[in-house]
mmCIF file of N, CA and C in Angstrom:
data_model
loop_
_atom_site.group_PDB
_atom_site.id
_atom_site.type_symbol
_atom_site.label_atom_id
_atom_site.label_comp_id
_atom_site.label_asym_id
_atom_site.label_seq_id
_atom_site.Cartn_x
_atom_site.Cartn_y
_atom_site.Cartn_z
ATOM 1 N N MET A 1 119.642 105.014 95.217
ATOM 2 C CA MET A 1 118.609 104.165 95.768
ATOM 3 C C MET A 1 118.035 103.305 94.644
ATOM 4 N N LYS A 2 117.777 102.058 94.930
ATOM 5 C CA LYS A 2 117.297 101.108 93.942
ATOM 6 C C LYS A 2 115.821 101.343 93.613
ATOM 7 N N SER A 3 115.450 101.027 92.369
ATOM 8 C CA SER A 3 114.053 101.118 91.952
ATOM 9 C C SER A 3 113.318 99.843 92.328
ATOM 10 N N LEU A 4 112.012 99.973 92.513
ATOM 11 C CA LEU A 4 111.167 98.861 92.918
ATOM 12 C C LEU A 4 109.900 98.892 92.081
ATOM 13 N N ALA A 5 109.549 97.765 91.476
ATOM 14 C CA ALA A 5 108.314 97.660 90.700
ATOM 15 C C ALA A 5 107.389 96.663 91.382
ATOM 16 N N LEU A 6 106.243 97.138 91.813
ATOM 17 C CA LEU A 6 105.221 96.298 92.430
ATOM 18 C C LEU A 6 104.211 95.970 91.340
ATOM 19 N N LEU A 7 104.096 94.689 91.000
ATOM 20 C CA LEU A 7 103.276 94.294 89.854
ATOM 21 C C LEU A 7 102.176 93.320 90.250
ATOM 22 N N HIS A 8 101.160 93.276 89.421
ATOM 23 C CA HIS A 8 100.061 92.305 89.505
ATOM 24 C C HIS A 8 99.221 92.415 90.770
ATOM 25 N N ALA A 9 98.933 93.651 91.162
ATOM 26 C CA ALA A 9 97.925 93.856 92.204
ATOM 27 C C ALA A 9 96.569 93.639 91.540
ATOM 28 N N SER A 10 95.655 92.964 92.218
ATOM 29 C CA SER A 10 94.325 92.813 91.617
ATOM 30 C C SER A 10 93.722 94.193 91.375
ATOM 31 N N GLN A 11 94.013 95.120 92.302
ATOM 32 C CA GLN A 11 93.579 96.506 92.148
ATOM 33 C C GLN A 11 94.632 97.427 92.765
ATOM 34 N N VAL A 12 94.916 98.518 92.073
ATOM 35 C CA VAL A 12 95.666 99.620 92.667
ATOM 36 C C VAL A 12 94.654 100.751 92.820
ATOM 37 N N ILE A 13 94.462 101.181 94.047
ATOM 38 C CA ILE A 13 93.524 102.263 94.336
ATOM 39 C C ILE A 13 94.303 103.569 94.313
ATOM 40 N N THR A 14 93.804 104.542 93.583
ATOM 41 C CA THR A 14 94.506 105.817 93.476
ATOM 42 C C THR A 14 93.536 106.981 93.666
ATOM 43 N N LEU A 15 94.038 108.056 94.196
ATOM 44 C CA LEU A 15 93.245 109.273 94.364
ATOM 45 C C LEU A 15 93.604 110.313 93.307
ATOM 46 N N SER A 16 94.304 109.874 92.263
ATOM 47 C CA SER A 16 94.648 110.789 91.182
ATOM 48 C C SER A 16 93.391 111.179 90.423
ATOM 49 N N GLY A 17 93.282 112.456 90.136
ATOM 50 C CA GLY A 17 92.205 112.940 89.285
ATOM 51 C C GLY A 17 92.755 113.190 87.898
ATOM 52 N N PRO A 18 91.918 113.662 86.995
ATOM 53 C CA PRO A 18 92.383 113.892 85.627
ATOM 54 C C PRO A 18 93.527 114.910 85.535
ATOM 55 N N LYS A 19 93.488 115.950 86.405
ATOM 56 C CA LYS A 19 94.507 116.998 86.311
ATOM 57 C C LYS A 19 95.228 117.263 87.623
ATOM 58 N N ARG A 20 94.717 116.723 88.740
ATOM 59 C CA ARG A 20 95.292 116.961 90.060
ATOM 60 C C ARG A 20 94.747 115.892 90.996
ATOM 61 N N PRO A 21 95.338 115.754 92.176
ATOM 62 C CA PRO A 21 94.768 114.799 93.138
ATOM 63 C C PRO A 21 93.330 115.185 93.484
ATOM 64 N N ARG A 22 92.517 114.181 93.760
ATOM 65 C CA ARG A 22 91.119 114.431 94.128
ATOM 66 C C ARG A 22 91.059 115.110 95.493
ATOM 67 N N ILE A 23 90.054 115.967 95.669
ATOM 68 C CA ILE A 23 89.845 116.659 96.939
ATOM 69 C C ILE A 23 88.361 116.662 97.276
ATOM 70 N N GLY A 24 88.048 116.947 98.539
ATOM 71 C CA GLY A 24 86.658 117.091 98.962
ATOM 72 C C GLY A 24 85.802 115.896 98.588
ATOM 73 N N GLU A 25 84.637 116.176 98.017
ATOM 74 C CA GLU A 25 83.703 115.108 97.655
ATOM 75 C C GLU A 25 84.253 114.196 96.561
ATOM 76 N N GLU A 26 85.211 114.682 95.781
ATOM 77 C CA GLU A 26 85.827 113.849 94.741
ATOM 78 C C GLU A 26 86.497 112.612 95.336
ATOM 79 N N LEU A 27 86.852 112.682 96.625
ATOM 80 C CA LEU A 27 87.544 111.561 97.263
ATOM 81 C C LEU A 27 86.686 110.302 97.305
ATOM 82 N N SER A 28 85.374 110.441 97.134
ATOM 83 C CA SER A 28 84.517 109.250 97.114
ATOM 84 C C SER A 28 84.573 108.541 95.765
ATOM 85 N N GLU A 29 85.220 109.146 94.788
ATOM 86 C CA GLU A 29 85.352 108.563 93.450
ATOM 87 C C GLU A 29 86.766 108.010 93.285
ATOM 88 N N LEU A 30 86.982 106.818 93.761
ATOM 89 C CA LEU A 30 88.319 106.230 93.702
ATOM 90 C C LEU A 30 88.682 105.832 92.283
ATOM 91 N N GLY A 31 89.956 105.989 91.954
ATOM 92 C CA GLY A 31 90.468 105.426 90.721
ATOM 93 C C GLY A 31 90.907 103.996 91.009
ATOM 94 N N ILE A 32 90.455 103.057 90.200
ATOM 95 C CA ILE A 32 90.810 101.649 90.403
ATOM 96 C C ILE A 32 91.472 101.137 89.135
ATOM 97 N N ILE A 33 92.706 100.668 89.276
ATOM 98 C CA ILE A 33 93.456 100.100 88.153
ATOM 99 C C ILE A 33 93.526 98.599 88.371
ATOM 100 N N ARG A 34 92.911 97.836 87.493
ATOM 101 C CA ARG A 34 92.919 96.375 87.609
ATOM 102 C C ARG A 34 94.243 95.833 87.063
ATOM 103 N N ASP A 35 94.744 94.753 87.651
ATOM 104 C CA ASP A 35 96.082 94.221 87.354
ATOM 105 C C ASP A 35 97.080 95.376 87.358
ATOM 106 N N GLY A 36 97.072 96.112 88.455
ATOM 107 C CA GLY A 36 97.859 97.328 88.548
ATOM 108 C C GLY A 36 99.286 97.122 88.998
ATOM 109 N N GLY A 37 100.081 98.138 88.719
ATOM 110 C CA GLY A 37 101.471 98.148 89.133
ATOM 111 C C GLY A 37 101.888 99.533 89.598
ATOM 112 N N ILE A 38 102.950 99.559 90.388
ATOM 113 C CA ILE A 38 103.484 100.813 90.925
ATOM 114 C C ILE A 38 104.999 100.770 90.759
ATOM 115 N N LEU A 39 105.565 101.808 90.171
ATOM 116 C CA LEU A 39 107.018 101.906 90.027
ATOM 117 C C LEU A 39 107.529 102.957 91.004
ATOM 118 N N ILE A 40 108.490 102.557 91.823
ATOM 119 C CA ILE A 40 109.066 103.444 92.834
ATOM 120 C C ILE A 40 110.534 103.663 92.488
ATOM 121 N N ARG A 41 110.921 104.935 92.388
ATOM 122 C CA ARG A 41 112.318 105.293 92.117
ATOM 123 C C ARG A 41 112.782 106.274 93.185
ATOM 124 N N ASP A 42 113.961 106.032 93.704
ATOM 125 C CA ASP A 42 114.537 106.914 94.733
ATOM 126 C C ASP A 42 113.572 107.152 95.888
ATOM 127 N N GLY A 43 112.838 106.100 96.263
ATOM 128 C CA GLY A 43 111.954 106.169 97.418
ATOM 129 C C GLY A 43 110.643 106.899 97.191
ATOM 130 N N LYS A 44 110.347 107.275 95.947
ATOM 131 C CA LYS A 44 109.104 107.991 95.642
ATOM 132 C C LYS A 44 108.360 107.284 94.519
ATOM 133 N N ILE A 45 107.039 107.358 94.565
ATOM 134 C CA ILE A 45 106.239 106.754 93.500
ATOM 135 C C ILE A 45 106.506 107.525 92.216
ATOM 136 N N ASP A 46 106.971 106.802 91.200
ATOM 137 C CA ASP A 46 107.284 107.391 89.903
ATOM 138 C C ASP A 46 106.091 107.292 88.962
ATOM 139 N N SER A 47 105.459 106.116 88.942
ATOM 140 C CA SER A 47 104.307 105.938 88.063
ATOM 141 C C SER A 47 103.425 104.807 88.558
ATOM 142 N N VAL A 48 102.164 104.896 88.155
ATOM 143 C CA VAL A 48 101.148 103.916 88.522
ATOM 144 C C VAL A 48 100.375 103.605 87.255
ATOM 145 N N GLY A 49 100.076 102.337 87.040
ATOM 146 C CA GLY A 49 99.317 101.967 85.845
ATOM 147 C C GLY A 49 99.102 100.474 85.783
ATOM 148 N N VAL A 50 98.749 99.999 84.600
ATOM 149 C CA VAL A 50 98.548 98.572 84.377
ATOM 150 C C VAL A 50 99.918 97.883 84.451
ATOM 151 N N SER A 51 99.947 96.696 85.029
ATOM 152 C CA SER A 51 101.221 96.009 85.304
ATOM 153 C C SER A 51 102.135 95.891 84.094
ATOM 154 N N ASN A 52 101.587 95.512 82.925
ATOM 155 C CA ASN A 52 102.491 95.323 81.781
ATOM 156 C C ASN A 52 103.128 96.640 81.340
ATOM 157 N N GLU A 53 102.448 97.773 81.527
ATOM 158 C CA GLU A 53 103.042 99.076 81.203
ATOM 159 C C GLU A 53 104.112 99.464 82.229
ATOM 160 N N ILE A 54 103.837 99.206 83.491
ATOM 161 C CA ILE A 54 104.817 99.509 84.542
ATOM 162 C C ILE A 54 106.053 98.635 84.358
ATOM 163 N N GLU A 55 105.839 97.368 84.024
ATOM 164 C CA GLU A 55 106.965 96.450 83.832
ATOM 165 C C GLU A 55 107.888 96.933 82.718
ATOM 166 N N LYS A 56 107.333 97.504 81.648
ATOM 167 C CA LYS A 56 108.144 98.028 80.544
ATOM 168 C C LYS A 56 109.056 99.173 81.004
ATOM 169 N N GLN A 57 108.620 99.916 82.021
ATOM 170 C CA GLN A 57 109.387 101.066 82.522
ATOM 171 C C GLN A 57 110.388 100.685 83.606
ATOM 172 N N SER A 58 110.376 99.423 84.020
ATOM 173 C CA SER A 58 111.083 99.054 85.254
ATOM 174 C C SER A 58 112.411 98.338 85.029
ATOM 175 N N LYS A 59 113.107 98.656 83.957
ATOM 176 C CA LYS A 59 114.402 98.029 83.694
ATOM 177 C C LYS A 59 115.352 98.270 84.867
ATOM 178 N N GLY A 60 115.921 97.206 85.383
ATOM 179 C CA GLY A 60 116.862 97.287 86.489
ATOM 180 C C GLY A 60 116.218 97.366 87.860
ATOM 181 N N ALA A 61 114.900 97.428 87.904
ATOM 182 C CA ALA A 61 114.208 97.538 89.196
ATOM 183 C C ALA A 61 114.025 96.161 89.820
ATOM 184 N N GLU A 62 113.985 96.122 91.141
ATOM 185 C CA GLU A 62 113.595 94.901 91.839
ATOM 186 C C GLU A 62 112.102 94.712 91.591
ATOM 187 N N ILE A 63 111.712 93.503 91.202
ATOM 188 C CA ILE A 63 110.310 93.206 90.893
ATOM 189 C C ILE A 63 109.686 92.471 92.071
ATOM 190 N N VAL A 64 108.528 92.943 92.509
ATOM 191 C CA VAL A 64 107.763 92.267 93.550
ATOM 192 C C VAL A 64 106.393 91.958 92.966
ATOM 193 N N ASP A 65 106.044 90.672 92.911
ATOM 194 C CA ASP A 65 104.727 90.258 92.431
ATOM 195 C C ASP A 65 103.758 90.318 93.605
ATOM 196 N N LEU A 66 102.764 91.173 93.508
ATOM 197 C CA LEU A 66 101.807 91.347 94.598
ATOM 198 C C LEU A 66 100.775 90.229 94.661
ATOM 199 N N GLY A 67 100.802 89.329 93.683
ATOM 200 C CA GLY A 67 99.975 88.122 93.757
ATOM 201 C C GLY A 67 98.492 88.390 93.946
ATOM 202 N N GLY A 68 97.977 89.420 93.298
ATOM 203 C CA GLY A 68 96.552 89.681 93.371
ATOM 204 C C GLY A 68 96.098 90.451 94.598
ATOM 205 N N ARG A 69 97.020 90.927 95.398
ATOM 206 C CA ARG A 69 96.638 91.747 96.561
ATOM 207 C C ARG A 69 96.184 93.132 96.094
ATOM 208 N N VAL A 70 95.589 93.892 96.984
ATOM 209 C CA VAL A 70 95.161 95.259 96.688
ATOM 210 C C VAL A 70 96.213 96.223 97.234
ATOM 211 N N ALA A 71 96.577 97.219 96.436
ATOM 212 C CA ALA A 71 97.507 98.265 96.879
ATOM 213 C C ALA A 71 96.722 99.568 96.976
ATOM 214 N N LEU A 72 96.793 100.208 98.141
ATOM 215 C CA LEU A 72 96.061 101.452 98.329
ATOM 216 C C LEU A 72 96.883 102.423 99.152
ATOM 217 N N PRO A 73 96.575 103.726 99.038
ATOM 218 C CA PRO A 73 97.335 104.717 99.808
ATOM 219 C C PRO A 73 97.167 104.503 101.304
ATOM 220 N N GLY A 74 98.197 104.843 102.056
ATOM 221 C CA GLY A 74 98.104 104.796 103.513
ATOM 222 C C GLY A 74 97.454 106.061 104.041
ATOM 223 N N PHE A 75 96.971 105.989 105.260
ATOM 224 C CA PHE A 75 96.387 107.163 105.904
ATOM 225 C C PHE A 75 97.504 108.063 106.427
ATOM 226 N N VAL A 76 97.301 109.349 106.341
ATOM 227 C CA VAL A 76 98.220 110.321 106.912
ATOM 228 C C VAL A 76 97.515 110.940 108.112
ATOM 229 N N ASP A 77 98.075 110.738 109.282
ATOM 230 C CA ASP A 77 97.511 111.313 110.496
ATOM 231 C C ASP A 77 98.344 112.537 110.841
ATOM 232 N N ALA A 78 97.767 113.691 110.640
ATOM 233 C CA ALA A 78 98.508 114.936 110.832
ATOM 234 C C ALA A 78 98.735 115.280 112.303
ATOM 235 N N HIS A 79 98.146 114.524 113.211
ATOM 236 C CA HIS A 79 98.343 114.810 114.634
ATOM 237 C C HIS A 79 98.562 113.502 115.388
ATOM 238 N N THR A 80 99.697 112.894 115.145
ATOM 239 C CA THR A 80 100.049 111.657 115.822
ATOM 240 C C THR A 80 101.337 111.863 116.595
ATOM 241 N N HIS A 81 101.327 111.455 117.838
ATOM 242 C CA HIS A 81 102.539 111.463 118.647
ATOM 243 C C HIS A 81 102.910 110.005 118.871
ATOM 244 N N LEU A 82 103.961 109.557 118.243
ATOM 245 C CA LEU A 82 104.390 108.175 118.381
ATOM 246 C C LEU A 82 105.072 107.942 119.723
ATOM 247 N N VAL A 83 105.827 108.914 120.179
ATOM 248 C CA VAL A 83 106.599 108.756 121.412
ATOM 249 C C VAL A 83 105.963 109.602 122.511
ATOM 250 N N PHE A 84 105.452 108.936 123.532
ATOM 251 C CA PHE A 84 104.888 109.643 124.681
ATOM 252 C C PHE A 84 104.761 108.683 125.843
ATOM 253 N N GLY A 85 104.700 109.241 127.033
ATOM 254 C CA GLY A 85 104.506 108.447 128.237
ATOM 255 C C GLY A 85 103.066 108.566 128.707
ATOM 256 N N GLY A 86 102.589 107.539 129.384
ATOM 257 C CA GLY A 86 101.222 107.559 129.899
ATOM 258 C C GLY A 86 100.208 107.459 128.778
ATOM 259 N N ASN A 87 98.977 107.821 129.103
ATOM 260 C CA ASN A 87 97.928 107.865 128.094
ATOM 261 C C ASN A 87 96.837 108.814 128.567
ATOM 262 N N ARG A 88 95.880 109.050 127.715
ATOM 263 C CA ARG A 88 94.806 109.989 128.035
ATOM 264 C C ARG A 88 93.453 109.281 128.086
ATOM 265 N N LEU A 89 93.455 107.978 128.376
ATOM 266 C CA LEU A 89 92.202 107.229 128.390
ATOM 267 C C LEU A 89 91.228 107.762 129.439
ATOM 268 N N ASP A 90 91.740 108.103 130.608
ATOM 269 C CA ASP A 90 90.873 108.649 131.654
ATOM 270 C C ASP A 90 90.269 109.982 131.203
ATOM 271 N N ASP A 91 91.085 110.805 130.543
ATOM 272 C CA ASP A 91 90.581 112.086 130.021
ATOM 273 C C ASP A 91 89.448 111.846 129.026
ATOM 274 N N PHE A 92 89.633 110.882 128.146
ATOM 275 C CA PHE A 92 88.624 110.572 127.135
ATOM 276 C C PHE A 92 87.309 110.162 127.801
ATOM 277 N N GLU A 93 87.419 109.297 128.788
ATOM 278 C CA GLU A 93 86.225 108.839 129.502
ATOM 279 C C GLU A 93 85.527 110.012 130.200
ATOM 280 N N ARG A 94 86.309 110.874 130.817
ATOM 281 C CA ARG A 94 85.734 112.022 131.526
ATOM 282 C C ARG A 94 85.077 113.003 130.555
ATOM 283 N N ARG A 95 85.696 113.218 129.393
ATOM 284 C CA ARG A 95 85.086 114.088 128.374
ATOM 285 C C ARG A 95 83.772 113.478 127.899
ATOM 286 N N ALA A 96 83.741 112.151 127.740
ATOM 287 C CA ALA A 96 82.514 111.475 127.307
ATOM 288 C C ALA A 96 81.393 111.648 128.332
ATOM 289 N N ARG A 97 81.773 111.813 129.604
ATOM 290 C CA ARG A 97 80.774 112.047 130.660
ATOM 291 C C ARG A 97 80.383 113.522 130.764
ATOM 292 N N GLY A 98 81.018 114.379 129.961
ATOM 293 C CA GLY A 98 80.627 115.780 129.926
ATOM 294 C C GLY A 98 81.521 116.742 130.670
ATOM 295 N N GLU A 99 82.619 116.265 131.252
ATOM 296 C CA GLU A 99 83.517 117.178 131.961
ATOM 297 C C GLU A 99 84.277 118.046 130.964
ATOM 298 N N THR A 100 84.610 119.252 131.373
ATOM 299 C CA THR A 100 85.374 120.158 130.517
ATOM 300 C C THR A 100 86.864 119.856 130.645
ATOM 301 N N TYR A 101 87.642 120.368 129.696
ATOM 302 C CA TYR A 101 89.097 120.214 129.776
ATOM 303 C C TYR A 101 89.634 120.878 131.045
ATOM 304 N N GLU A 102 89.029 121.992 131.420
ATOM 305 C CA GLU A 102 89.474 122.694 132.625
ATOM 306 C C GLU A 102 89.252 121.837 133.871
ATOM 307 N N GLN A 103 88.092 121.183 133.952
ATOM 308 C CA GLN A 103 87.810 120.316 135.099
ATOM 309 C C GLN A 103 88.795 119.149 135.151
ATOM 310 N N ILE A 104 89.073 118.579 134.003
ATOM 311 C CA ILE A 104 90.002 117.444 133.934
ATOM 312 C C ILE A 104 91.402 117.890 134.366
ATOM 313 N N ALA A 105 91.839 119.049 133.882
ATOM 314 C CA ALA A 105 93.171 119.567 134.239
ATOM 315 C C ALA A 105 93.264 119.841 135.737
ATOM 316 N N LYS A 106 92.227 120.420 136.320
ATOM 317 C CA LYS A 106 92.241 120.697 137.765
ATOM 318 C C LYS A 106 92.335 119.415 138.580
ATOM 319 N N ALA A 107 91.814 118.320 138.016
ATOM 320 C CA ALA A 107 91.856 117.029 138.717
ATOM 321 C C ALA A 107 93.165 116.277 138.454
ATOM 322 N N GLY A 108 94.104 116.914 137.720
ATOM 323 C CA GLY A 108 95.406 116.286 137.483
ATOM 324 C C GLY A 108 95.543 115.598 136.142
ATOM 325 N N GLY A 109 94.524 115.689 135.311
ATOM 326 C CA GLY A 109 94.595 115.069 133.983
ATOM 327 C C GLY A 109 95.005 116.080 132.932
ATOM 328 N N GLY A 110 94.703 115.761 131.695
ATOM 329 C CA GLY A 110 94.988 116.670 130.590
ATOM 330 C C GLY A 110 96.384 116.495 130.026
ATOM 331 N N ILE A 111 96.693 117.356 129.095
ATOM 332 C CA ILE A 111 97.948 117.257 128.353
ATOM 333 C C ILE A 111 99.165 117.312 129.265
ATOM 334 N N TRP A 112 99.106 118.105 130.324
ATOM 335 C CA TRP A 112 100.283 118.231 131.184
ATOM 336 C C TRP A 112 100.562 116.955 131.960
ATOM 337 N N SER A 113 99.544 116.119 132.150
ATOM 338 C CA SER A 113 99.812 114.843 132.833
ATOM 339 C C SER A 113 100.657 113.934 131.943
ATOM 340 N N THR A 114 100.363 113.910 130.629
ATOM 341 C CA THR A 114 101.185 113.072 129.748
ATOM 342 C C THR A 114 102.543 113.705 129.479
ATOM 343 N N VAL A 115 102.619 115.030 129.476
ATOM 344 C CA VAL A 115 103.930 115.685 129.347
ATOM 345 C C VAL A 115 104.815 115.257 130.515
ATOM 346 N N GLY A 116 104.269 115.283 131.720
ATOM 347 C CA GLY A 116 105.039 114.871 132.899
ATOM 348 C C GLY A 116 105.455 113.415 132.835
ATOM 349 N N LYS A 117 104.546 112.550 132.390
ATOM 350 C CA LYS A 117 104.873 111.121 132.287
ATOM 351 C C LYS A 117 105.915 110.873 131.199
ATOM 352 N N THR A 118 105.857 111.651 130.130
ATOM 353 C CA THR A 118 106.858 111.519 129.065
ATOM 354 C C THR A 118 108.230 111.938 129.580
ATOM 355 N N ARG A 119 108.284 113.028 130.295
ATOM 356 C CA ARG A 119 109.562 113.512 130.839
ATOM 357 C C ARG A 119 110.130 112.553 131.876
ATOM 358 N N ALA A 120 109.251 111.872 132.599
ATOM 359 C CA ALA A 120 109.703 110.948 133.647
ATOM 360 C C ALA A 120 110.120 109.583 133.097
ATOM 361 N N ALA A 121 109.680 109.244 131.902
ATOM 362 C CA ALA A 121 109.975 107.925 131.332
ATOM 363 C C ALA A 121 111.417 107.861 130.831
ATOM 364 N N SER A 122 111.986 106.664 130.889
ATOM 365 C CA SER A 122 113.338 106.465 130.351
ATOM 366 C C SER A 122 113.261 106.331 128.828
ATOM 367 N N GLU A 123 114.411 106.497 128.173
ATOM 368 C CA GLU A 123 114.455 106.307 126.718
ATOM 369 C C GLU A 123 114.035 104.897 126.346
ATOM 370 N N ASP A 124 114.461 103.904 127.124
ATOM 371 C CA ASP A 124 114.096 102.515 126.839
ATOM 372 C C ASP A 124 112.590 102.312 126.928
ATOM 373 N N GLU A 125 111.957 102.912 127.934
ATOM 374 C CA GLU A 125 110.498 102.798 128.067
ATOM 375 C C GLU A 125 109.786 103.460 126.886
ATOM 376 N N LEU A 126 110.255 104.636 126.505
ATOM 377 C CA LEU A 126 109.636 105.338 125.382
ATOM 378 C C LEU A 126 109.828 104.574 124.077
ATOM 379 N N LEU A 127 111.014 104.002 123.883
ATOM 380 C CA LEU A 127 111.276 103.225 122.675
ATOM 381 C C LEU A 127 110.388 101.989 122.619
ATOM 382 N N ALA A 128 110.246 101.286 123.725
ATOM 383 C CA ALA A 128 109.400 100.084 123.759
ATOM 384 C C ALA A 128 107.949 100.432 123.435
ATOM 385 N N THR A 129 107.469 101.522 123.991
ATOM 386 C CA THR A 129 106.093 101.950 123.713
ATOM 387 C C THR A 129 105.938 102.352 122.253
ATOM 388 N N ALA A 130 106.908 103.087 121.722
ATOM 389 C CA ALA A 130 106.846 103.510 120.321
ATOM 390 C C ALA A 130 106.831 102.306 119.384
ATOM 391 N N LYS A 131 107.627 101.285 119.682
ATOM 392 C CA LYS A 131 107.643 100.081 118.842
ATOM 393 C C LYS A 131 106.276 99.407 118.835
ATOM 394 N N LYS A 132 105.626 99.382 119.982
ATOM 395 C CA LYS A 132 104.289 98.786 120.057
ATOM 396 C C LYS A 132 103.302 99.607 119.220
ATOM 397 N N TYR A 133 103.332 100.922 119.381
ATOM 398 C CA TYR A 133 102.378 101.775 118.680
ATOM 399 C C TYR A 133 102.610 101.803 117.176
ATOM 400 N N VAL A 134 103.857 101.776 116.729
ATOM 401 C CA VAL A 134 104.101 101.823 115.289
ATOM 402 C C VAL A 134 103.509 100.584 114.614
ATOM 403 N N GLY A 135 103.545 99.448 115.277
ATOM 404 C CA GLY A 135 102.898 98.248 114.740
ATOM 405 C C GLY A 135 101.399 98.433 114.602
ATOM 406 N N TRP A 136 100.796 99.062 115.596
ATOM 407 C CA TRP A 136 99.346 99.327 115.522
ATOM 408 C C TRP A 136 99.033 100.300 114.390
ATOM 409 N N PHE A 137 99.840 101.353 114.268
ATOM 410 C CA PHE A 137 99.610 102.333 113.202
ATOM 411 C C PHE A 137 99.580 101.631 111.851
ATOM 412 N N LEU A 138 100.610 100.829 111.585
ATOM 413 C CA LEU A 138 100.695 100.154 110.295
ATOM 414 C C LEU A 138 99.572 99.145 110.106
ATOM 415 N N LYS A 139 99.238 98.426 111.163
ATOM 416 C CA LYS A 139 98.160 97.431 111.078
ATOM 417 C C LYS A 139 96.848 98.069 110.633
ATOM 418 N N TYR A 140 96.588 99.270 111.107
ATOM 419 C CA TYR A 140 95.323 99.929 110.791
ATOM 420 C C TYR A 140 95.441 100.971 109.681
ATOM 421 N N GLY A 141 96.579 100.997 108.984
ATOM 422 C CA GLY A 141 96.692 101.797 107.773
ATOM 423 C C GLY A 141 97.279 103.182 107.900
ATOM 424 N N THR A 142 97.716 103.589 109.086
ATOM 425 C CA THR A 142 98.349 104.900 109.230
ATOM 426 C C THR A 142 99.826 104.736 108.914
ATOM 427 N N THR A 143 100.258 105.374 107.835
ATOM 428 C CA THR A 143 101.635 105.196 107.380
ATOM 429 C C THR A 143 102.500 106.426 107.625
ATOM 430 N N THR A 144 101.899 107.551 107.866
ATOM 431 C CA THR A 144 102.641 108.799 108.076
ATOM 432 C C THR A 144 101.998 109.591 109.188
#
């Protein structure tokens, strides 16, 4: 896999701490590298630092000039279903009005309603919906 060097970001935002990634309240203390760069090797971030230092390490890498843009980590959503049929908007509205999950399920809503709609949908329908949602995920910063 080819290496990639992303250079000249006005800022690279990092959650790296002095000895380990930041956790808990430390997450409010962002690391900011001005004129930052990111070196990616074999599909993984190899190093992050000031652009001229990253450039020295990037022999043979494809160079991408970020032109002063900001580079920051993507959000990881640990509970995302990209492929599904139907939606749970009615459930959300009913929960907001104070109904319990049991009441919603008895009325035909809940998780089993979307399971049924997913099973009933064609592969083409599911693929079209997934393509729409993946664009939204990326637009709003969810990368994984």
